[in-house]
Coordinates of C-alpha atoms in Angstrom, one line a residue:
M1 CA 123.4 71.7 108.6
N2 CA 126.0 72.2 105.8
K3 CA 129.5 72.5 107.3
K4 CA 130.4 75.4 105.1
Y5 CA 127.3 77.3 106.4
L6 CA 128.3 76.6 110.0
E7 CA 131.8 77.9 109.3
L8 CA 130.3 81.1 107.9
L9 CA 128.0 81.4 110.9
K10 CA 130.9 80.9 113.2
K11 CA 132.4 84.2 112.0
N12 CA 129.6 86.0 114.0
Y13 CA 130.1 83.7 117.1
P14 CA 133.8 82.7 117.0
T15 CA 133.8 81.2 120.5
R16 CA 131.4 78.9 122.4
S17 CA 131.1 81.5 125.2
E18 CA 130.0 84.2 122.7
L19 CA 127.5 81.8 121.2
M20 CA 126.1 80.9 124.6
D21 CA 125.8 84.5 125.5
E22 CA 123.6 85.1 122.4
L23 CA 121.5 82.0 123.0
I24 CA 120.8 83.0 126.7
S25 CA 119.9 86.5 125.5
L26 CA 117.5 85.3 122.8
N27 CA 115.8 82.7 124.9
S28 CA 115.2 85.4 127.6
K29 CA 113.8 87.9 125.2
L30 CA 111.0 85.5 124.3
Y31 CA 109.5 86.1 127.8
L32 CA 109.4 89.8 127.6
P33 CA 105.9 91.5 127.0
K34 CA 104.9 92.2 123.4
G35 CA 105.6 95.7 122.2
T36 CA 102.8 98.1 121.5
E37 CA 101.6 98.4 117.9
Y38 CA 99.6 101.4 116.7
F39 CA 97.4 101.5 113.7
F40 CA 96.2 104.6 111.9
S41 CA 94.2 104.9 108.7
D42 CA 93.0 107.7 106.3
L43 CA 95.2 110.5 107.5
H44 CA 94.4 112.6 104.4
G45 CA 97.0 115.3 105.0
E46 CA 95.8 116.2 108.5
A47 CA 99.4 116.6 109.8
K48 CA 98.6 118.6 113.0
A49 CA 96.1 116.0 114.3
F50 CA 98.2 113.0 113.3
I51 CA 101.5 114.2 114.6
H52 CA 100.0 115.1 117.9
L53 CA 98.3 111.7 118.2
L54 CA 101.5 109.9 117.3
R55 CA 103.7 111.9 119.6
S56 CA 101.3 111.5 122.5
A57 CA 100.9 107.8 121.7
S58 CA 97.1 108.5 121.4
G59 CA 97.0 109.7 125.0
N60 CA 99.0 106.7 126.3
I61 CA 102.0 108.9 127.4
R62 CA 99.6 111.0 129.5
D63 CA 98.3 107.8 131.1
K64 CA 101.9 106.7 131.9
T65 CA 102.6 110.1 133.3
S66 CA 99.7 109.7 135.6
Q67 CA 100.6 106.2 136.6
Y68 CA 104.2 107.2 137.6
F69 CA 103.7 110.6 139.0
G70 CA 100.1 110.3 140.3
D71 CA 101.2 110.4 144.0
T72 CA 103.9 113.0 143.6
L73 CA 102.7 115.6 141.1
V74 CA 99.5 117.6 140.9
K75 CA 97.4 117.2 137.7
K76 CA 98.6 120.5 136.2
D77 CA 102.3 119.5 136.6
Q78 CA 101.5 116.2 135.0
D79 CA 99.7 118.0 132.1
D80 CA 102.7 120.4 131.7
L81 CA 105.2 117.5 131.5
A82 CA 103.0 115.7 128.9
N83 CA 102.8 118.9 126.9
L84 CA 106.6 119.2 127.0
I85 CA 107.1 115.7 125.8
Y86 CA 104.7 116.1 122.8
D87 CA 106.3 119.3 121.5
P88 CA 109.5 120.2 123.4
E89 CA 110.8 122.9 121.1
K90 CA 107.5 124.8 121.1
I91 CA 106.9 124.5 124.8
M92 CA 110.4 125.5 125.9
Q93 CA 110.3 128.5 123.6
K94 CA 107.0 129.6 125.2
L95 CA 108.4 129.1 128.7
K96 CA 111.5 131.2 127.8
E97 CA 109.4 134.0 126.5
E98 CA 107.5 134.0 129.8
D99 CA 110.9 133.8 131.7
L100 CA 109.9 130.6 133.4
I101 CA 113.0 128.6 132.8
D102 CA 116.0 128.5 135.1
D103 CA 118.6 126.0 136.3
D104 CA 116.2 124.5 138.9
W105 CA 113.6 124.0 136.2
Y106 CA 116.1 122.2 134.0
T107 CA 117.2 120.0 136.9
I108 CA 113.7 119.0 137.9
T109 CA 112.6 118.5 134.3
I110 CA 115.5 116.3 133.3
H111 CA 115.0 114.2 136.5
R112 CA 111.3 113.7 135.7
L113 CA 111.9 112.9 132.0
V114 CA 114.6 110.3 132.9
N115 CA 112.4 108.7 135.4
L116 CA 109.4 108.6 133.0
F117 CA 111.6 107.2 130.2
R118 CA 112.9 104.5 132.6
F119 CA 109.3 103.7 133.5
V120 CA 107.9 103.4 129.9
S121 CA 110.8 101.4 128.7
T122 CA 110.9 98.8 131.5
K123 CA 109.2 96.1 129.4
Y124 CA 111.8 96.2 126.7
P125 CA 115.3 94.7 126.8
K126 CA 118.2 97.2 127.1
T127 CA 119.4 96.3 123.6
K128 CA 116.0 97.3 122.0
V129 CA 115.8 100.6 124.0
K130 CA 119.4 101.4 123.0
E131 CA 118.6 101.0 119.4
K132 CA 116.4 104.1 119.7
F133 CA 119.2 106.2 121.2
P134 CA 120.6 109.0 119.1
S135 CA 124.3 109.0 118.3
S136 CA 124.9 112.0 120.5
Y137 CA 124.5 111.7 124.2
S138 CA 124.0 108.0 124.0
E139 CA 126.5 107.2 126.8
I140 CA 125.0 109.8 129.1
I141 CA 121.4 108.6 128.4
D142 CA 122.6 105.1 129.1
E143 CA 124.1 106.0 132.4
L144 CA 121.1 108.0 133.5
L145 CA 118.6 105.4 132.4
Y146 CA 120.4 102.4 134.0
T147 CA 121.9 104.1 137.1
N148 CA 119.7 104.1 140.1
D149 CA 119.9 107.6 141.5
A150 CA 118.6 106.3 144.8
E151 CA 121.8 104.3 145.3
F152 CA 124.0 106.0 147.8
N153 CA 127.2 105.2 145.9
K154 CA 126.0 106.5 142.6
K155 CA 123.7 109.3 143.7
L156 CA 126.4 112.0 143.5
Y157 CA 127.5 110.6 140.1
Y158 CA 124.0 110.8 138.8
E159 CA 123.5 114.4 140.0
K160 CA 126.8 115.5 138.6
I161 CA 125.8 114.2 135.1
I162 CA 122.7 116.5 135.2
E163 CA 124.7 119.3 136.7
N164 CA 127.2 119.2 133.8
I165 CA 124.5 119.0 131.2
I166 CA 123.3 122.4 132.6
K167 CA 126.8 123.7 133.0
Y168 CA 127.7 123.1 129.3
K169 CA 124.3 124.5 128.1
S170 CA 123.1 121.3 126.6
C171 CA 119.8 121.3 128.5
D172 CA 117.5 122.2 125.6
E173 CA 119.0 119.7 123.2
F174 CA 119.0 117.0 125.9
I175 CA 115.3 117.6 126.9
I176 CA 114.2 117.5 123.3
M177 CA 116.1 114.2 122.9
L178 CA 114.6 112.7 126.0
S179 CA 111.1 113.8 124.9
Y180 CA 111.5 112.1 121.5
L181 CA 112.9 109.0 123.1
I182 CA 109.8 108.7 125.3
Q183 CA 107.6 109.1 122.2
R184 CA 109.5 106.5 120.3
V185 CA 109.6 103.9 123.1
S186 CA 105.8 104.4 123.7
V187 CA 105.0 103.3 120.1
D188 CA 107.0 100.1 119.2
E189 CA 105.6 99.6 115.8
L190 CA 103.5 102.0 113.6
H191 CA 101.2 100.8 110.9
I192 CA 99.6 103.3 108.5
V193 CA 96.7 101.6 106.7
G194 CA 96.5 103.8 103.7
D195 CA 95.6 107.3 102.4
I196 CA 98.2 109.8 103.6
Y197 CA 97.5 112.1 100.7
D198 CA 94.7 114.3 99.4
R199 CA 91.9 116.4 101.1
G200 CA 94.0 117.7 104.0
P201 CA 96.6 120.5 103.8
S202 CA 99.9 118.9 104.8
P203 CA 100.6 115.3 103.6
H204 CA 104.2 116.2 103.1
L205 CA 104.6 116.9 106.8
I206 CA 103.1 113.5 107.7
M207 CA 105.6 111.9 105.3
E208 CA 108.5 113.7 107.1
E209 CA 107.3 112.5 110.4
L210 CA 107.0 108.9 109.2
I211 CA 110.5 109.0 107.6
N212 CA 111.9 110.0 111.0
F213 CA 110.0 107.3 112.9
P214 CA 112.1 104.2 113.7
S215 CA 109.6 101.4 112.9
V216 CA 106.8 102.1 110.4
D217 CA 105.1 100.3 107.6
I218 CA 102.4 101.6 105.1
Q219 CA 99.6 99.8 103.3
W220 CA 99.0 101.9 100.2
G221 CA 95.7 103.6 99.9
N222 CA 94.1 104.7 96.6
H223 CA 95.1 108.3 97.3
D224 CA 98.7 107.3 97.9
I225 CA 98.7 105.3 94.8
G226 CA 97.5 108.3 92.8
W227 CA 100.5 110.3 93.9
M228 CA 102.9 107.4 93.4
G229 CA 101.6 107.0 89.8
A230 CA 102.0 110.8 89.3
A231 CA 105.6 110.6 90.5
C232 CA 106.2 107.8 88.0
G233 CA 105.1 110.3 85.3
N234 CA 101.5 109.1 84.5
E235 CA 100.0 112.3 83.0
A236 CA 96.4 111.4 84.0
L237 CA 97.5 110.8 87.6
V238 CA 99.5 114.1 87.6
A239 CA 96.2 115.8 86.6
S240 CA 94.1 114.0 89.2
S241 CA 96.6 114.7 92.0
M242 CA 96.6 118.4 91.0
C243 CA 92.8 118.5 90.9
N244 CA 92.5 116.9 94.3
A245 CA 94.8 119.6 95.8
L246 CA 93.2 122.5 93.9
Q247 CA 89.7 121.4 94.9
Y248 CA 90.6 121.9 98.6
N249 CA 92.6 125.1 97.9
H250 CA 96.0 123.5 99.0
F251 CA 98.4 126.0 97.4
D252 CA 100.7 126.0 100.4
F253 CA 101.1 122.3 100.1
L254 CA 101.7 122.4 96.3
E255 CA 104.0 125.5 96.2
E256 CA 105.5 125.9 99.6
G257 CA 105.5 122.2 100.6
Y258 CA 106.7 120.6 97.4
G259 CA 107.7 123.7 95.5
L260 CA 105.8 122.8 92.4
N261 CA 105.8 125.4 89.6
L262 CA 102.1 126.3 89.0
R263 CA 102.8 129.5 87.0
P264 CA 102.0 128.0 83.6
L265 CA 98.7 126.6 84.9
Y266 CA 97.9 129.9 86.5
E267 CA 98.5 131.9 83.4
F268 CA 96.7 129.5 81.2
A269 CA 93.6 129.3 83.5
V270 CA 93.3 133.1 84.0
K271 CA 93.6 133.7 80.2
T272 CA 91.3 130.9 79.1
Y273 CA 88.6 131.4 81.7
R274 CA 89.0 135.1 82.2
D275 CA 85.2 135.9 82.0
D276 CA 84.1 132.5 83.3
P277 CA 82.9 132.6 87.0
C278 CA 83.7 128.8 87.2
E279 CA 81.0 128.5 89.9
R280 CA 81.0 124.7 89.7
F281 CA 84.7 124.6 90.5
M282 CA 84.9 126.8 93.6
P283 CA 87.3 125.2 96.1
R284 CA 86.3 123.7 99.4
I285 CA 88.2 125.6 102.0
Y286 CA 88.7 124.1 105.5
E287 CA 91.9 125.9 106.3
E288 CA 93.2 129.2 104.7
N289 CA 96.6 129.2 103.0
I290 CA 99.3 131.0 105.0
Y291 CA 101.9 131.6 102.2
D292 CA 100.0 131.4 98.9
K293 CA 96.7 133.2 99.4
I294 CA 95.3 132.6 96.0
N295 CA 91.9 134.4 95.3
K296 CA 89.2 131.7 95.4
D297 CA 87.9 132.9 92.0
V298 CA 91.4 132.3 90.5
A299 CA 91.6 129.0 92.3
A300 CA 88.3 128.0 90.7
K301 CA 89.7 128.8 87.2
M302 CA 92.8 126.8 87.9
F303 CA 90.7 123.9 89.1
K304 CA 88.5 124.0 86.1
A305 CA 91.4 124.2 83.6
M306 CA 93.1 121.2 85.3
S307 CA 89.8 119.3 85.4
I308 CA 89.3 119.6 81.7
I309 CA 92.8 118.3 81.1
R310 CA 92.1 115.5 83.5
F311 CA 88.9 114.4 81.6
K312 CA 90.9 114.3 78.4
L313 CA 93.8 112.4 79.8
D314 CA 91.6 109.9 81.5
G315 CA 89.8 109.3 78.2
Q316 CA 93.0 108.8 76.3
L317 CA 94.2 106.3 78.9
I318 CA 90.9 104.4 78.8
E319 CA 91.0 104.1 75.0
R320 CA 94.6 102.7 75.0
N321 CA 93.7 100.1 77.6
P322 CA 90.5 98.4 76.5
E323 CA 91.0 95.5 78.8
F324 CA 90.3 97.8 81.8
Q325 CA 86.7 97.9 80.6
M326 CA 86.3 101.5 81.7
D327 CA 84.6 102.9 78.6
S328 CA 81.7 104.1 80.7
R329 CA 84.1 106.5 82.5
N330 CA 85.3 108.1 79.3
F331 CA 83.2 111.2 80.1
L332 CA 83.8 113.4 77.1
R333 CA 82.7 110.6 74.8
F334 CA 79.2 110.8 76.4
V335 CA 78.8 114.6 76.1
D336 CA 76.4 115.8 73.4
F337 CA 78.1 119.1 72.7
E338 CA 75.2 120.3 70.5
N339 CA 72.6 120.0 73.3
M340 CA 75.1 120.3 76.1
T341 CA 74.0 117.1 77.9
Y342 CA 75.9 114.2 79.5
K343 CA 74.2 110.8 79.2
G344 CA 70.9 112.7 78.7
A345 CA 71.4 115.0 81.8
K346 CA 71.8 118.7 81.3
L347 CA 75.3 120.0 82.0
L348 CA 75.6 122.6 84.8
D349 CA 78.5 124.2 83.0
T350 CA 78.6 124.7 79.2
N351 CA 81.7 126.8 78.7
F352 CA 84.4 124.5 77.3
P353 CA 86.6 126.6 75.1
T354 CA 89.4 124.1 74.9
I355 CA 87.3 121.1 73.8
D356 CA 86.8 120.2 70.2
P357 CA 83.5 118.4 69.9
K358 CA 84.9 116.5 66.9
D359 CA 87.9 115.3 68.9
P360 CA 87.1 116.0 72.5
L361 CA 90.1 114.1 74.0
R362 CA 92.7 116.1 72.2
L363 CA 94.7 118.5 74.3
T364 CA 95.3 122.0 72.9
E365 CA 98.9 123.2 72.5
E366 CA 98.6 125.2 75.7
E367 CA 97.1 122.3 77.6
E368 CA 100.0 120.1 76.4
F369 CA 102.5 122.6 77.6
V370 CA 100.8 122.9 81.1
T371 CA 100.7 119.1 81.3
S372 CA 104.3 118.6 80.3
V373 CA 105.5 121.2 82.8
L374 CA 103.6 119.6 85.7
Q375 CA 104.7 116.1 84.6
R376 CA 108.3 117.2 84.8
E377 CA 107.7 118.8 88.1
F378 CA 106.4 115.6 89.6
L379 CA 109.2 113.5 88.0
K380 CA 112.1 115.8 89.1
N381 CA 110.8 117.2 92.5
P382 CA 113.4 116.1 95.1
L383 CA 111.2 116.2 98.2
L384 CA 108.3 114.5 96.5
N385 CA 110.5 111.7 95.2
K386 CA 112.1 111.3 98.6
H387 CA 108.6 110.7 99.9
I388 CA 107.5 108.4 97.1
K389 CA 110.7 106.3 97.5
F390 CA 109.8 106.0 101.2
L391 CA 106.3 104.8 100.2
Y392 CA 107.9 102.2 98.0
S393 CA 110.5 101.1 100.6
H394 CA 108.1 100.9 103.6
G395 CA 104.9 100.2 101.8
S396 CA 102.9 97.3 100.2
M397 CA 99.5 96.3 99.1
Y398 CA 99.0 94.4 102.4
K399 CA 100.8 93.2 105.4
I400 CA 100.5 90.4 107.9
S401 CA 101.5 91.3 111.5
N402 CA 100.9 89.3 114.6
G403 CA 97.6 87.7 113.4
S404 CA 96.4 90.9 111.7
L405 CA 95.8 91.2 107.9
L406 CA 96.3 94.8 107.0
F407 CA 95.0 96.4 103.8
H408 CA 93.5 99.7 102.9
G409 CA 90.3 99.1 101.0
C410 CA 88.9 95.6 100.3
I411 CA 89.4 92.2 98.8
P412 CA 87.0 92.4 95.8
L413 CA 84.2 89.9 96.2
K414 CA 81.2 88.9 94.1
E415 CA 77.6 89.1 95.4
N416 CA 77.7 85.4 96.2
G417 CA 80.8 85.8 98.4
E418 CA 83.3 84.4 96.0
F419 CA 86.5 86.3 95.1
E420 CA 86.1 88.6 92.1
E421 CA 88.5 88.1 89.2
L422 CA 90.3 90.7 87.2
T423 CA 92.1 89.9 83.9
I424 CA 95.5 91.5 83.5
K425 CA 97.4 90.8 80.3
G426 CA 95.2 87.8 79.5
K427 CA 95.4 86.1 82.9
A428 CA 92.8 86.1 85.6
Y429 CA 93.7 87.0 89.2
K430 CA 91.7 87.0 92.4
G431 CA 92.1 87.2 96.2
K432 CA 95.7 87.2 97.3
A433 CA 97.0 86.7 93.8
L434 CA 95.3 89.9 92.7
M435 CA 96.9 91.9 95.5
D436 CA 100.3 90.4 94.6
I437 CA 100.1 91.1 90.9
F438 CA 99.1 94.7 91.5
E439 CA 102.1 95.1 93.8
T440 CA 104.4 93.6 91.1
Y441 CA 103.3 96.2 88.6
I442 CA 103.3 99.1 91.1
R443 CA 107.0 98.4 91.6
K444 CA 107.7 98.0 87.9
A445 CA 106.2 101.4 87.3
Y446 CA 108.9 103.0 89.4
F447 CA 111.9 100.7 89.1
S448 CA 111.7 98.9 85.7
K449 CA 114.0 99.9 82.8
D450 CA 111.7 98.4 80.2
K451 CA 109.8 101.4 78.7
K452 CA 106.9 99.3 77.3
E453 CA 106.5 97.5 80.7
I454 CA 106.7 100.9 82.6
S455 CA 104.0 102.4 80.4
F456 CA 101.4 99.7 81.1
A457 CA 102.4 99.5 84.8
K458 CA 101.7 103.3 85.2
D459 CA 98.3 102.9 83.5
L460 CA 97.5 100.0 85.8
I461 CA 98.3 102.3 88.8
W462 CA 95.6 104.6 87.3
Y463 CA 93.2 101.6 87.3
L464 CA 94.0 101.0 91.0
F465 CA 93.0 104.6 91.8
Y466 CA 89.7 104.4 89.8
G467 CA 88.9 100.9 88.8
K468 CA 85.8 98.9 89.7
T469 CA 87.8 95.8 90.7
S470 CA 90.6 97.7 92.4
P471 CA 91.2 96.5 96.0
L472 CA 92.2 100.1 96.9
F473 CA 89.0 101.7 95.5
G474 CA 86.3 99.1 95.6
K475 CA 83.4 101.1 94.0
S476 CA 81.5 100.8 90.8
Q477 CA 82.7 104.3 89.7
Y478 CA 84.4 107.5 90.9
S479 CA 81.9 110.2 90.1
Y480 CA 84.1 113.2 90.1
F481 CA 82.9 114.4 86.7
E482 CA 79.2 113.9 87.6
N483 CA 79.6 115.6 91.0
L484 CA 80.9 118.7 89.2
L485 CA 78.7 118.9 86.2
V486 CA 75.3 117.2 86.5
E487 CA 72.4 117.1 89.0
D488 CA 71.1 113.7 88.1
K489 CA 71.7 111.6 91.3
S490 CA 71.4 108.3 89.4
L491 CA 74.5 109.2 87.4
K492 CA 76.4 110.0 90.6
K493 CA 75.7 106.8 92.4
E494 CA 78.8 104.9 93.6
V495 CA 78.0 101.3 94.4
M496 CA 80.4 99.7 97.0
N497 CA 82.0 96.3 96.2
P498 CA 80.0 93.5 98.0
Y499 CA 83.1 93.1 100.3
F500 CA 82.0 96.0 102.4
E501 CA 78.7 94.3 103.3
L502 CA 79.7 90.7 103.2
S503 CA 82.8 91.3 105.4
K504 CA 80.4 91.9 108.3
K505 CA 80.0 88.1 108.4
E506 CA 82.5 86.1 110.4
E507 CA 82.6 83.3 107.8
V508 CA 83.6 85.7 105.0
C509 CA 86.4 87.2 107.1
D510 CA 87.6 83.7 107.8
M511 CA 87.6 82.9 104.1
I512 CA 89.8 85.9 103.4
L513 CA 92.1 85.2 106.4
D514 CA 92.5 81.6 105.1
E515 CA 93.3 83.0 101.6
F516 CA 96.2 84.9 103.0
G517 CA 97.5 82.1 105.2
L518 CA 96.6 83.4 108.6
D519 CA 95.8 80.7 111.1
G520 CA 95.1 80.4 114.8
E521 CA 92.2 81.5 116.9
K522 CA 93.1 85.2 117.3
R523 CA 93.3 86.7 113.8
R524 CA 91.6 89.7 112.3
I525 CA 91.4 92.0 109.3
I526 CA 92.3 95.7 109.8
N527 CA 91.4 98.2 107.1
G528 CA 90.2 101.8 106.5
H529 CA 88.9 103.5 103.4
V530 CA 85.3 103.9 104.4
P531 CA 84.5 106.3 107.3
V532 CA 82.8 104.8 110.3
K533 CA 79.6 106.8 111.0
V534 CA 79.8 106.6 114.8
I535 CA 77.2 109.4 114.9
E536 CA 74.7 106.9 113.3
G537 CA 75.6 104.1 115.7
V538 CA 77.9 102.2 113.3
S539 CA 80.7 100.2 115.1
P540 CA 84.2 99.9 113.8
V541 CA 84.4 96.3 115.1
R542 CA 82.5 93.8 113.0
A543 CA 82.2 90.1 112.3
N544 CA 82.6 89.1 116.0
G545 CA 85.9 90.8 116.2
K546 CA 87.3 89.5 112.9
L547 CA 87.1 92.9 111.2
Y548 CA 88.3 96.4 112.3
V549 CA 87.5 99.4 110.2
I550 CA 89.5 102.2 111.6
D551 CA 88.7 105.2 109.4
G552 CA 87.1 107.3 112.0
G553 CA 87.3 110.7 110.3
I554 CA 90.7 112.3 111.2
S555 CA 90.1 114.1 107.9
K556 CA 88.0 117.3 108.5
P557 CA 85.7 116.8 105.5
Y558 CA 84.5 113.5 107.0
Q559 CA 84.0 114.6 110.6
K560 CA 80.4 115.7 110.1
K561 CA 79.6 112.2 108.8
T562 CA 81.5 110.3 111.5
G563 CA 80.9 112.4 114.6
I564 CA 84.5 111.9 115.9
A565 CA 88.0 112.8 114.8
G566 CA 89.4 109.3 114.0
Y567 CA 90.5 106.1 115.7
T568 CA 93.8 104.7 116.8
L569 CA 93.9 100.9 117.1
M570 CA 96.3 99.8 119.8
F571 CA 97.7 96.3 120.3
N572 CA 99.8 95.7 123.3
S573 CA 100.6 92.7 125.5
H574 CA 97.4 93.2 127.5
H575 CA 94.7 93.9 124.9
L576 CA 93.5 95.2 121.5
A577 CA 91.8 98.5 122.1
L578 CA 90.4 101.5 120.1
A579 CA 91.2 105.0 121.1
E580 CA 88.3 107.2 119.9
H581 CA 89.3 110.8 119.4
R582 CA 87.3 114.0 119.7
N583 CA 87.6 116.8 117.2
F584 CA 91.2 118.2 116.9
P585 CA 90.5 121.7 118.2
T586 CA 89.5 120.1 121.5
I587 CA 92.7 118.0 121.5
R588 CA 94.9 121.0 120.5
N589 CA 93.5 123.2 123.3
N590 CA 94.0 120.5 125.9
M591 CA 97.0 118.6 124.7
G592 CA 98.6 117.8 128.0
S593 CA 95.4 116.7 129.7
Y594 CA 93.9 115.0 126.6
T595 CA 93.1 111.4 126.9
P596 CA 90.8 109.7 124.3
K597 CA 87.9 107.3 125.0
I598 CA 89.5 103.8 125.2
I599 CA 87.4 100.9 124.0
E600 CA 88.9 97.5 124.9
T601 CA 87.9 95.0 122.2
E602 CA 90.0 91.9 122.8
K603 CA 91.8 90.9 126.0
M604 CA 95.0 88.9 125.9
I605 CA 94.8 86.1 128.4
P606 CA 97.4 85.2 129.3
R607 CA 99.5 88.3 128.7
M608 CA 101.0 88.3 125.2
L609 CA 104.8 87.8 125.2
I610 CA 107.3 88.2 122.5
K611 CA 107.3 84.4 122.1
D612 CA 103.7 84.7 120.9
T613 CA 104.5 87.2 118.1
D614 CA 106.0 87.1 114.6
K615 CA 109.2 88.5 116.1
G616 CA 109.1 85.6 118.5
C617 CA 108.9 83.1 115.6
E618 CA 112.0 84.7 114.0
I619 CA 113.9 84.5 117.3
K620 CA 112.9 80.8 117.7
E621 CA 114.2 80.1 114.2
K622 CA 117.4 81.8 115.0
I623 CA 117.8 79.8 118.2
E624 CA 117.3 76.6 116.3
V625 CA 120.1 77.5 113.9
L626 CA 122.5 78.6 116.7
E627 CA 121.8 75.5 118.7
E628 CA 123.0 73.5 115.7
L629 CA 126.2 75.6 115.7
L630 CA 126.5 74.9 119.5
A631 CA 126.2 71.2 118.8
A632 CA 128.9 71.4 116.1
Y633 CA 131.2 73.1 118.7
D634 CA 130.5 70.4 121.2
K635 CA 131.1 67.6 118.7
G636 CA 134.3 69.2 117.4
L637 CA 132.9 69.7 113.9
V638 CA 133.9 73.4 114.0
K639 CA 136.7 74.8 116.1
E640 CA 136.6 78.0 118.2
V641 CA 138.7 80.9 117.1
P642 CA 141.4 81.3 119.7
N643 CA 141.6 84.6 121.5
K644 CA 144.4 86.9 120.4

């Protein structure tokens, strides 16, 4: 190794004894059990369900509570403790209202939480556990966690710590902190395999939960990309994001969540469609708004007004990007305004006061004003941009983690099983190269300073949301126009990319895994995007365990199709397993006692240790480098820094 590099490295380990300490520690860590990874997909704004599943570690905390307290606490006390851990602020507030909290309750509860925290964190090294400590109370937590209260010499000391927490009225804050620490230790790594946004009422709350989580990564979904492109200023994606929210009546999310100014759209819609019932645009309501209780008739007018703008902006984008080959989706060019038909089918709504049949893609002055206001709102909104920046900093088109290839939708394939190509700027891309070039342009859209480059990159994000060869979409078309305005089912048909059928074959999955450089016997693809219809007997595990499809329907609109309320895929040192969840009202009403159906899919024999993981490979590489520094110390090539 270069001597200058060794001298630089020596600054971190100025003495041989410090270097030996680090080498001993690193080599020992390799033989600790692998941490638990959790995989979620297609959250679609369902914050209540997701946050509970995350905070409960998909029922695992309840299981640990039973393991530790099974012989000492009755089931109700175990349930109550689990409930407290999942939502400590809410539970303590309720207990106070019922006058059920006193000093004895605090003492008993803190003891139980510390013991459970010690139990769930035993498989991790102290340094890793301490990384999760908050800045406040860290020394106290450290003492309680690593002091054995059964030891005679320290028992009084341990009790006095808790006594003083109560004396100085820090109990509530301390219990909240311990509860969140138990949550964080129970989920070592969190993977979100796409689609946080659209359909559900609270994607912004999911984003806040993820931002506060210590170790998380996101594989972008088509609905995430839509909001990312809108936040980059793409007008067509601003319109589509608005339409998706209005279609599900999510005014609380738009106005209270992100504080977007909808007044110009409201005034324009009410004026333009005053006498129009807008029956085809009635919103789908799964949850009522709390703050912005917009009349559904008004919501329908706003949805229609935004949809017409969307059709026009999509058409303009298609015509300025002929290489996208999306002419068939330029809807308004296929409308016969004299006969009011679309591709020969009768239109179900014929009132289009803002469309000029001679120039159907042109926005009226009022539509331009509404669009410019909304575009500015997306560009300048502080909370939205905080969330989008997090999607960029913690997200990617795909990720490789411990033998798993994670991506949201598909790797586009031809019918014959070969990778499908897409030409971008005159060059053809397929497989991994296609995913990589898309990611390059996604980042350019937000970070580049070149206006021309940004303009194309934003349009390419639109293609990712809608396009036939988009890995995030993977369908022949997105039939949002047809679903609203025609009855002809042949026009609405969305044909899935061959990937979704071919990937059921083990050899096809192996081809894809080879393409991304994954080797070894235990490797798999994990994706979402297409709901698994458990109710019809469809399995999420396919291709002899080489493919996991984990979109189980956490989103309410999908639950009638799937028959369940989503999956969590869990990968710990013992096994790979699916947690199959019931509908969320059942979970919500039985939070403390709730445990999902666990389906073990792959057993780790022998038990998987850190040495067998990606993190283990990093540690081994570091050990090799440090051993070279050790050899340099022993040979006198570098000298120790004398103690002062």
